[in-house]
């Protein structure tokens, strides 16, 4: 009798494992299905943006819509480019982005180095105070900075787009953490090898922190590309307009009877550089972003 | 280790940052706080000796009592209440799902991160296009040329089309569009953080659960979520802070009207309000509103920290 | 280049601002390191040996006293300008540079008259690499090297600019036992070949004894004894030095001198002419015991460990200050493990007497 029971148990066990297998496969299938649906939803706006930019206005207005353009129309792009004066906007944004990134990198490196390696009175206190300012919403600064830059006579200049945002506490924090991970012995070794602080910073610390510096560069460039509020506030002339403002101003109407294909072509053009950066430098963006929680 | 007898050297390294911070961070804090308590003050128009203002809470009283502020407050809070839980739960499900698969994980991960690297104005315009109806909808017998792709999908499933964002649209419809767009935009960061957290959970807990033949759902609610609670708390806090600073996504969809054509300003937010006051030379009001925003963010953060202190499971 | 340390003192302020317990890491160190010698700074952790090394390097500034390289007072000179080579405990190779770039780095920093053309730098780098036999690894990154190879690169980097002084901080502690033996011979060879005055720090007395021309034993910031390894071992200045040098360690007993005779317990174990009657601490080296059935020192036998050439006898005695007594006896002598007691006579030159309070050596 006990013998029999044992056999039965074994059978049962086989049954349950088979069951579990079926469930597992079903479960796995369900997971993939869920992810695929979500992925489609996430991708759909991009897809819609691109196919719309390639349609004629008449085709765009078809109801039900076509999910692939019947005739691919590249001319929307040419029209978008001239309508929004995108060339000028690209150059402006690139200039502001590059200059502010370079200056910001230099300042960030120097400051992070002082906080990570040098000794001075009140270091911890100062650093804590800087971190605390990250809690304050940027609008609070903007209000005063607006009148400050007016009194400096900076309205409608490149300076006003670059200088107020050169210091980022978050980037300083990021880089300082990176610097602190570099063993102190390297600093001492460099001294023995006849290096001063400054040379050590550029020859050893900077190369060793390259991934973080690249992350900062990308995030800063993306920041210039996506900045909207400040430039809108402090620039009136077209010649200092940045890409996002230009895009918004060129297509003021978002609802109603809009020439969407051209508008979508412009949007695509603005998005392409971001996608390229994403495709080639994804890991730097992700590593920077996962530590921040702020966009751009 | 090395005694640096030259303190000034450190200050030399700090100098550029310090100078810029003094001008663009420290001074604004002092000045903005000051202006918030000066009634009738505008730093932009002060000239000669005509600056007449008195110290008091007038700016706050005026701002809080203003219908625009109340509307902006309502919009901001509603957006937060809908978008934060929704995006957090969705992100959690997606992260858990991603963590449970092997093939295609990298590719899907990349897709889910894609909305992060976008320009919120530009993609807002895409969303507007998807929800926009072309035709004369204001009139009694509407002549619709194009319902927009979202309505077309609804109609394909037998539903009625909805005036989402056009003139005459209803408030709730506008809100639904905003919530969808903001959630779509907020997912990547949350998935990234949560997936990172998931991958750092010790696999042994799951093996132990397997030994006890725990069903999947229980594994999620009893093991994954508690162990992930610090990360969840983090994305919730940052989500709320981001929600209270919402502005550009609304500009992206509705333009600087901040609302549908028939009711401009209906969807204005706290940040939008601050900039409006600023452009109208009401620096005192703008400052008061900014301080209120700061206060809200501070309170939300503190509440969140308090809750997560109790609820975070380790 | 001889190195002179004059009243060298280093005081660290206390961490806690309220209390005033400063830590004296190095106290009045006076020493002249002869030119071209290999010196081992030896002591337990916290004895100030590393601080001394770091003061010689200039990475730490002394609180008092002076340091001379030859006749130059370098006390106030910063590290960069001292022209020293230093090998760190964990090597501190620059991880983003190849071996060649690491070795070239100190040369590229030379300024003014010392500046050299590229070819000369390369030549010198390869010379240094050859000296430590890593010329085949020049294009590798440090992460691609074994611990022993990294150690060699670190030495090459320290040597490449022909430093006036070579300093090594626990150079062998990160290597496994076999590599340690090999590398210490190597350090000895390189030091002899280059003739650079070398100071190295270690807590391993065997390591220090085996390759140093002279050793400096330190304790709590105070130099205990300086001398050639063998003479320090044969004639320790105090109980601390006696205990610190030698494996197995010295055996310590409570004893008393009465009528110029040393008593351990009630037994007269040795005659000590010229020593005044007093209670003493007795140190006996493991090799100072001789098996002698008639011997005065009778210990309870606990174990016999056979080591091939020698046997090590573990025994106990009520006057021993250590839990066990360990003696090393030539394996020709047979010990009956079953017997309860073992009796020894003592070799006078392996027995040291120390003052009971001051722990200074009492000579006889």
PDB file of N, CA and C in Angstrom, chain C residues 102-178:
ATOM      1  N   UNK C 102      53.062  54.572 -19.031  1.00  0.00           N
ATOM      2  CA  UNK C 102      53.269  54.677 -17.593  1.00  0.00           C
ATOM      3  C   UNK C 102      54.731  54.961 -17.276  1.00  0.00           C
ATOM      4  N   UNK C 103      55.612  54.215 -17.938  1.00  0.00           N
ATOM      5  CA  UNK C 103      57.043  54.372 -17.632  1.00  0.00           C
ATOM      6  C   UNK C 103      57.553  55.708 -18.160  1.00  0.00           C
ATOM      7  N   UNK C 104      56.995  56.139 -19.302  1.00  0.00           N
ATOM      8  CA  UNK C 104      57.446  57.411 -19.883  1.00  0.00           C
ATOM      9  C   UNK C 104      56.968  58.616 -19.074  1.00  0.00           C
ATOM     10  N   UNK C 105      55.862  58.435 -18.353  1.00  0.00           N
ATOM     11  CA  UNK C 105      55.192  59.566 -17.710  1.00  0.00           C
ATOM     12  C   UNK C 105      56.126  60.439 -16.861  1.00  0.00           C
ATOM     13  N   UNK C 106      56.928  59.854 -15.972  1.00  0.00           N
ATOM     14  CA  UNK C 106      57.807  60.713 -15.160  1.00  0.00           C
ATOM     15  C   UNK C 106      58.804  61.504 -16.009  1.00  0.00           C
ATOM     16  N   UNK C 107      59.245  60.903 -17.113  1.00  0.00           N
ATOM     17  CA  UNK C 107      60.226  61.601 -17.957  1.00  0.00           C
ATOM     18  C   UNK C 107      59.584  62.794 -18.655  1.00  0.00           C
ATOM     19  N   UNK C 108      58.315  62.612 -19.043  1.00  0.00           N
ATOM     20  CA  UNK C 108      57.628  63.701 -19.748  1.00  0.00           C
ATOM     21  C   UNK C 108      57.381  64.892 -18.839  1.00  0.00           C
ATOM     22  N   UNK C 109      57.471  64.661 -17.530  1.00  0.00           N
ATOM     23  CA  UNK C 109      57.221  65.751 -16.603  1.00  0.00           C
ATOM     24  C   UNK C 109      58.483  66.540 -16.271  1.00  0.00           C
ATOM     25  N   UNK C 110      59.609  66.054 -16.745  1.00  0.00           N
ATOM     26  CA  UNK C 110      60.854  66.763 -16.416  1.00  0.00           C
ATOM     27  C   UNK C 110      60.839  68.132 -17.075  1.00  0.00           C
ATOM     28  N   UNK C 111      61.409  69.099 -16.354  1.00  0.00           N
ATOM     29  CA  UNK C 111      61.369  70.464 -16.863  1.00  0.00           C
ATOM     30  C   UNK C 111      62.769  71.031 -16.960  1.00  0.00           C
ATOM     31  N   UNK C 112      62.862  72.096 -17.709  1.00  0.00           N
ATOM     32  CA  UNK C 112      64.093  72.868 -17.786  1.00  0.00           C
ATOM     33  C   UNK C 112      65.265  72.039 -18.307  1.00  0.00           C
ATOM     34  N   UNK C 113      66.346  72.058 -17.585  1.00  0.00           N
ATOM     35  CA  UNK C 113      67.578  71.429 -18.057  1.00  0.00           C
ATOM     36  C   UNK C 113      67.436  69.917 -18.156  1.00  0.00           C
ATOM     37  N   UNK C 114      66.520  69.352 -17.340  1.00  0.00           N
ATOM     38  CA  UNK C 114      66.387  67.896 -17.338  1.00  0.00           C
ATOM     39  C   UNK C 114      65.597  67.382 -18.526  1.00  0.00           C
ATOM     40  N   UNK C 115      64.924  68.293 -19.214  1.00  0.00           N
ATOM     41  CA  UNK C 115      64.063  67.906 -20.328  1.00  0.00           C
ATOM     42  C   UNK C 115      64.872  67.138 -21.368  1.00  0.00           C
ATOM     43  N   UNK C 116      64.281  66.053 -21.880  1.00  0.00           N
ATOM     44  CA  UNK C 116      65.043  65.271 -22.861  1.00  0.00           C
ATOM     45  C   UNK C 116      64.225  65.024 -24.123  1.00  0.00           C
ATOM     46  N   UNK C 117      64.932  64.798 -25.246  1.00  0.00           N
ATOM     47  CA  UNK C 117      64.225  64.523 -26.496  1.00  0.00           C
ATOM     48  C   UNK C 117      63.511  63.166 -26.435  1.00  0.00           C
ATOM     49  N   UNK C 118      62.542  63.014 -27.347  1.00  0.00           N
ATOM     50  CA  UNK C 118      61.702  61.808 -27.347  1.00  0.00           C
ATOM     51  C   UNK C 118      62.516  60.514 -27.400  1.00  0.00           C
ATOM     52  N   UNK C 119      63.521  60.493 -28.301  1.00  0.00           N
ATOM     53  CA  UNK C 119      64.268  59.243 -28.474  1.00  0.00           C
ATOM     54  C   UNK C 119      64.974  58.867 -27.174  1.00  0.00           C
ATOM     55  N   UNK C 120      65.476  59.912 -26.514  1.00  0.00           N
ATOM     56  CA  UNK C 120      66.204  59.658 -25.260  1.00  0.00           C
ATOM     57  C   UNK C 120      65.246  59.078 -24.212  1.00  0.00           C
ATOM     58  N   UNK C 121      64.032  59.641 -24.189  1.00  0.00           N
ATOM     59  CA  UNK C 121      63.032  59.143 -23.246  1.00  0.00           C
ATOM     60  C   UNK C 121      62.748  57.669 -23.497  1.00  0.00           C
ATOM     61  N   UNK C 122      62.499  57.352 -24.791  1.00  0.00           N
ATOM     62  CA  UNK C 122      62.173  55.971 -25.139  1.00  0.00           C
ATOM     63  C   UNK C 122      63.314  55.038 -24.750  1.00  0.00           C
ATOM     64  N   UNK C 123      64.529  55.511 -25.052  1.00  0.00           N
ATOM     65  CA  UNK C 123      65.699  54.693 -24.751  1.00  0.00           C
ATOM     66  C   UNK C 123      65.735  54.393 -23.253  1.00  0.00           C
ATOM     67  N   UNK C 124      65.493  55.449 -22.469  1.00  0.00           N
ATOM     68  CA  UNK C 124      65.571  55.273 -21.026  1.00  0.00           C
ATOM     69  C   UNK C 124      64.442  54.386 -20.502  1.00  0.00           C
ATOM     70  N   UNK C 125      63.255  54.556 -21.118  1.00  0.00           N
ATOM     71  CA  UNK C 125      62.120  53.729 -20.703  1.00  0.00           C
ATOM     72  C   UNK C 125      62.414  52.262 -20.977  1.00  0.00           C
ATOM     73  N   UNK C 126      62.989  51.991 -22.167  1.00  0.00           N
ATOM     74  CA  UNK C 126      63.281  50.594 -22.489  1.00  0.00           C
ATOM     75  C   UNK C 126      64.392  50.055 -21.595  1.00  0.00           C
ATOM     76  N   UNK C 127      65.314  50.918 -21.237  1.00  0.00           N
ATOM     77  CA  UNK C 127      66.374  50.496 -20.332  1.00  0.00           C
ATOM     78  C   UNK C 127      65.780  50.066 -18.996  1.00  0.00           C
ATOM     79  N   UNK C 128      64.872  50.894 -18.481  1.00  0.00           N
ATOM     80  CA  UNK C 128      64.235  50.572 -17.192  1.00  0.00           C
ATOM     81  C   UNK C 128      63.408  49.298 -17.305  1.00  0.00           C
ATOM     82  N   UNK C 129      62.714  49.164 -18.443  1.00  0.00           N
ATOM     83  CA  UNK C 129      61.888  47.980 -18.643  1.00  0.00           C
ATOM     84  C   UNK C 129      62.742  46.719 -18.677  1.00  0.00           C
ATOM     85  N   UNK C 130      63.893  46.851 -19.310  1.00  0.00           N
ATOM     86  CA  UNK C 130      64.797  45.708 -19.420  1.00  0.00           C
ATOM     87  C   UNK C 130      65.288  45.288 -18.036  1.00  0.00           C
ATOM     88  N   UNK C 131      65.552  46.303 -17.232  1.00  0.00           N
ATOM     89  CA  UNK C 131      66.070  46.047 -15.892  1.00  0.00           C
ATOM     90  C   UNK C 131      65.110  45.171 -15.092  1.00  0.00           C
ATOM     91  N   UNK C 132      63.804  45.383 -15.289  1.00  0.00           N
ATOM     92  CA  UNK C 132      62.831  44.572 -14.551  1.00  0.00           C
ATOM     93  C   UNK C 132      62.208  43.508 -15.445  1.00  0.00           C
ATOM     94  N   UNK C 133      62.767  43.354 -16.642  1.00  0.00           N
ATOM     95  CA  UNK C 133      62.382  42.282 -17.573  1.00  0.00           C
ATOM     96  C   UNK C 133      60.909  42.338 -17.968  1.00  0.00           C
ATOM     97  N   UNK C 134      60.483  43.499 -18.402  1.00  0.00           N
ATOM     98  CA  UNK C 134      59.111  43.588 -18.912  1.00  0.00           C
ATOM     99  C   UNK C 134      59.089  44.190 -20.310  1.00  0.00           C
ATOM    100  N   UNK C 135      60.230  44.130 -21.021  1.00  0.00           N
ATOM    101  CA  UNK C 135      60.267  44.820 -22.306  1.00  0.00           C
ATOM    102  C   UNK C 135      59.279  44.244 -23.321  1.00  0.00           C
ATOM    103  N   UNK C 136      58.764  43.034 -23.072  1.00  0.00           N
ATOM    104  CA  UNK C 136      57.770  42.465 -24.002  1.00  0.00           C
ATOM    105  C   UNK C 136      56.354  42.933 -23.706  1.00  0.00           C
ATOM    106  N   UNK C 137      56.163  43.642 -22.616  1.00  0.00           N
ATOM    107  CA  UNK C 137      54.793  43.984 -22.199  1.00  0.00           C
ATOM    108  C   UNK C 137      54.464  45.444 -22.441  1.00  0.00           C
ATOM    109  N   UNK C 138      55.327  46.150 -23.164  1.00  0.00           N
ATOM    110  CA  UNK C 138      55.239  47.607 -23.210  1.00  0.00           C
ATOM    111  C   UNK C 138      53.920  48.151 -23.746  1.00  0.00           C
ATOM    112  N   UNK C 139      53.257  47.395 -24.623  1.00  0.00           N
ATOM    113  CA  UNK C 139      52.035  47.934 -25.224  1.00  0.00           C
ATOM    114  C   UNK C 139      50.781  47.539 -24.460  1.00  0.00           C
ATOM    115  N   UNK C 140      50.934  46.779 -23.383  1.00  0.00           N
ATOM    116  CA  UNK C 140      49.750  46.321 -22.655  1.00  0.00           C
ATOM    117  C   UNK C 140      49.261  47.382 -21.682  1.00  0.00           C
ATOM    118  N   UNK C 141      47.983  47.214 -21.298  1.00  0.00           N
ATOM    119  CA  UNK C 141      47.419  48.060 -20.243  1.00  0.00           C
ATOM    120  C   UNK C 141      47.619  47.345 -18.898  1.00  0.00           C
ATOM    121  N   UNK C 142      47.702  48.101 -17.817  1.00  0.00           N
ATOM    122  CA  UNK C 142      47.930  47.467 -16.509  1.00  0.00           C
ATOM    123  C   UNK C 142      46.938  46.360 -16.181  1.00  0.00           C
ATOM    124  N   UNK C 143      45.665  46.531 -16.623  1.00  0.00           N
ATOM    125  CA  UNK C 143      44.663  45.521 -16.284  1.00  0.00           C
ATOM    126  C   UNK C 143      44.950  44.186 -16.954  1.00  0.00           C
ATOM    127  N   UNK C 144      45.826  44.202 -17.966  1.00  0.00           N
ATOM    128  CA  UNK C 144      46.128  42.945 -18.662  1.00  0.00           C
ATOM    129  C   UNK C 144      47.350  42.241 -18.068  1.00  0.00           C
ATOM    130  N   UNK C 145      47.856  42.760 -16.952  1.00  0.00           N
ATOM    131  CA  UNK C 145      49.071  42.192 -16.366  1.00  0.00           C
ATOM    132  C   UNK C 145      48.756  41.467 -15.069  1.00  0.00           C
ATOM    133  N   UNK C 146      49.616  40.501 -14.723  1.00  0.00           N
ATOM    134  CA  UNK C 146      49.479  39.839 -13.428  1.00  0.00           C
ATOM    135  C   UNK C 146      50.028  40.758 -12.342  1.00  0.00           C
ATOM    136  N   UNK C 147      49.762  40.392 -11.093  1.00  0.00           N
ATOM    137  CA  UNK C 147      50.229  41.206  -9.977  1.00  0.00           C
ATOM    138  C   UNK C 147      51.743  41.402 -10.011  1.00  0.00           C
ATOM    139  N   UNK C 148      52.460  40.324 -10.282  1.00  0.00           N
ATOM    140  CA  UNK C 148      53.921  40.413 -10.314  1.00  0.00           C
ATOM    141  C   UNK C 148      54.396  41.326 -11.423  1.00  0.00           C
ATOM    142  N   UNK C 149      53.723  41.239 -12.574  1.00  0.00           N
ATOM    143  CA  UNK C 149      54.123  42.099 -13.702  1.00  0.00           C
ATOM    144  C   UNK C 149      53.836  43.560 -13.404  1.00  0.00           C
ATOM    145  N   UNK C 150      52.682  43.818 -12.762  1.00  0.00           N
ATOM    146  CA  UNK C 150      52.354  45.200 -12.400  1.00  0.00           C
ATOM    147  C   UNK C 150      53.411  45.754 -11.455  1.00  0.00           C
ATOM    148  N   UNK C 151      53.830  44.920 -10.531  1.00  0.00           N
ATOM    149  CA  UNK C 151      54.858  45.312  -9.578  1.00  0.00           C
ATOM    150  C   UNK C 151      56.129  45.744 -10.314  1.00  0.00           C
ATOM    151  N   UNK C 152      56.502  44.957 -11.332  1.00  0.00           N
ATOM    152  CA  UNK C 152      57.713  45.296 -12.087  1.00  0.00           C
ATOM    153  C   UNK C 152      57.541  46.622 -12.826  1.00  0.00           C
ATOM    154  N   UNK C 153      56.341  46.818 -13.389  1.00  0.00           N
ATOM    155  CA  UNK C 153      56.103  48.076 -14.091  1.00  0.00           C
ATOM    156  C   UNK C 153      56.244  49.243 -13.110  1.00  0.00           C
ATOM    157  N   UNK C 154      55.686  49.052 -11.925  1.00  0.00           N
ATOM    158  CA  UNK C 154      55.767  50.118 -10.926  1.00  0.00           C
ATOM    159  C   UNK C 154      57.217  50.424 -10.587  1.00  0.00           C
ATOM    160  N   UNK C 155      58.019  49.382 -10.483  1.00  0.00           N
ATOM    161  CA  UNK C 155      59.443  49.607 -10.182  1.00  0.00           C
ATOM    162  C   UNK C 155      60.121  50.310 -11.349  1.00  0.00           C
ATOM    163  N   UNK C 156      59.804  49.864 -12.553  1.00  0.00           N
ATOM    164  CA  UNK C 156      60.406  50.507 -13.730  1.00  0.00           C
ATOM    165  C   UNK C 156      60.039  51.976 -13.775  1.00  0.00           C
ATOM    166  N   UNK C 157      58.773  52.290 -13.479  1.00  0.00           N
ATOM    167  CA  UNK C 157      58.339  53.680 -13.508  1.00  0.00           C
ATOM    168  C   UNK C 157      59.078  54.497 -12.454  1.00  0.00           C
ATOM    169  N   UNK C 158      59.331  53.859 -11.307  1.00  0.00           N
ATOM    170  CA  UNK C 158      60.038  54.581 -10.245  1.00  0.00           C
ATOM    171  C   UNK C 158      61.499  54.785 -10.599  1.00  0.00           C
ATOM    172  N   UNK C 159      62.056  53.849 -11.390  1.00  0.00           N
ATOM    173  CA  UNK C 159      63.495  53.910 -11.674  1.00  0.00           C
ATOM    174  C   UNK C 159      63.837  54.745 -12.888  1.00  0.00           C
ATOM    175  N   UNK C 160      62.859  54.981 -13.767  1.00  0.00           N
ATOM    176  CA  UNK C 160      63.190  55.446 -15.111  1.00  0.00           C
ATOM    177  C   UNK C 160      63.904  56.797 -15.115  1.00  0.00           C
ATOM    178  N   UNK C 161      63.583  57.658 -14.171  1.00  0.00           N
ATOM    179  CA  UNK C 161      64.256  58.958 -14.201  1.00  0.00           C
ATOM    180  C   UNK C 161      65.531  58.946 -13.359  1.00  0.00           C
ATOM    181  N   UNK C 162      66.022  57.740 -13.056  1.00  0.00           N
ATOM    182  CA  UNK C 162      67.224  57.598 -12.240  1.00  0.00           C
ATOM    183  C   UNK C 162      67.097  58.442 -10.968  1.00  0.00           C
ATOM    184  N   UNK C 163      66.182  58.048 -10.105  1.00  0.00           N
ATOM    185  CA  UNK C 163      65.909  58.885  -8.933  1.00  0.00           C
ATOM    186  C   UNK C 163      67.113  58.920  -7.985  1.00  0.00           C
ATOM    187  N   UNK C 164      67.161  59.974  -7.197  1.00  0.00           N
ATOM    188  CA  UNK C 164      68.224  60.067  -6.199  1.00  0.00           C
ATOM    189  C   UNK C 164      67.992  59.026  -5.108  1.00  0.00           C
ATOM    190  N   UNK C 165      66.722  58.741  -4.879  1.00  0.00           N
ATOM    191  CA  UNK C 165      66.339  57.823  -3.816  1.00  0.00           C
ATOM    192  C   UNK C 165      65.174  56.983  -4.306  1.00  0.00           C
ATOM    193  N   UNK C 166      65.211  55.693  -4.013  1.00  0.00           N
ATOM    194  CA  UNK C 166      64.089  54.830  -4.369  1.00  0.00           C
ATOM    195  C   UNK C 166      63.379  54.389  -3.093  1.00  0.00           C
ATOM    196  N   UNK C 167      62.072  54.587  -3.080  1.00  0.00           N
ATOM    197  CA  UNK C 167      61.289  54.230  -1.896  1.00  0.00           C
ATOM    198  C   UNK C 167      60.270  53.165  -2.266  1.00  0.00           C
ATOM    199  N   UNK C 168      60.127  52.161  -1.422  1.00  0.00           N
ATOM    200  CA  UNK C 168      59.158  51.104  -1.693  1.00  0.00           C
ATOM    201  C   UNK C 168      58.264  50.929  -0.466  1.00  0.00           C
ATOM    202  N   UNK C 169      56.955  51.040  -0.701  1.00  0.00           N
ATOM    203  CA  UNK C 169      55.992  50.926   0.397  1.00  0.00           C
ATOM    204  C   UNK C 169      55.374  49.539   0.365  1.00  0.00           C
ATOM    205  N   UNK C 170      55.713  48.693   1.296  1.00  0.00           N
ATOM    206  CA  UNK C 170      55.197  47.312   1.351  1.00  0.00           C
ATOM    207  C   UNK C 170      55.181  46.695  -0.043  1.00  0.00           C
ATOM    208  N   UNK C 171      56.319  46.623  -0.691  1.00  0.00           N
ATOM    209  CA  UNK C 171      56.296  46.262  -2.116  1.00  0.00           C
ATOM    210  C   UNK C 171      55.845  44.834  -2.382  1.00  0.00           C
ATOM    211  N   UNK C 172      55.915  43.972  -1.406  1.00  0.00           N
ATOM    212  CA  UNK C 172      55.638  42.563  -1.687  1.00  0.00           C
ATOM    213  C   UNK C 172      54.306  42.091  -1.127  1.00  0.00           C
ATOM    214  N   UNK C 173      53.599  42.975  -0.414  1.00  0.00           N
ATOM    215  CA  UNK C 173      52.450  42.489   0.357  1.00  0.00           C
ATOM    216  C   UNK C 173      51.310  42.031  -0.528  1.00  0.00           C
ATOM    217  N   UNK C 174      51.252  42.497  -1.789  1.00  0.00           N
ATOM    218  CA  UNK C 174      50.148  42.076  -2.645  1.00  0.00           C
ATOM    219  C   UNK C 174      50.502  40.886  -3.540  1.00  0.00           C
ATOM    220  N   UNK C 175      51.620  40.258  -3.277  1.00  0.00           N
ATOM    221  CA  UNK C 175      52.023  39.134  -4.115  1.00  0.00           C
ATOM    222  C   UNK C 175      51.837  37.823  -3.354  1.00  0.00           C
ATOM    223  N   UNK C 176      51.666  36.723  -4.107  1.00  0.00           N
ATOM    224  CA  UNK C 176      51.545  35.451  -3.401  1.00  0.00           C
ATOM    225  C   UNK C 176      52.930  34.974  -2.948  1.00  0.00           C
ATOM    226  N   UNK C 177      52.925  33.964  -2.081  1.00  0.00           N
ATOM    227  CA  UNK C 177      54.142  33.599  -1.357  1.00  0.00           C
ATOM    228  C   UNK C 177      55.327  33.306  -2.286  1.00  0.00           C
ATOM    229  N   UNK C 178      55.063  32.570  -3.353  1.00  0.00           N
ATOM    230  CA  UNK C 178      56.159  32.165  -4.227  1.00  0.00           C
ATOM    231  C   UNK C 178      56.746  33.389  -4.937  1.00  0.00           C
TER     232      UNK C 178
END
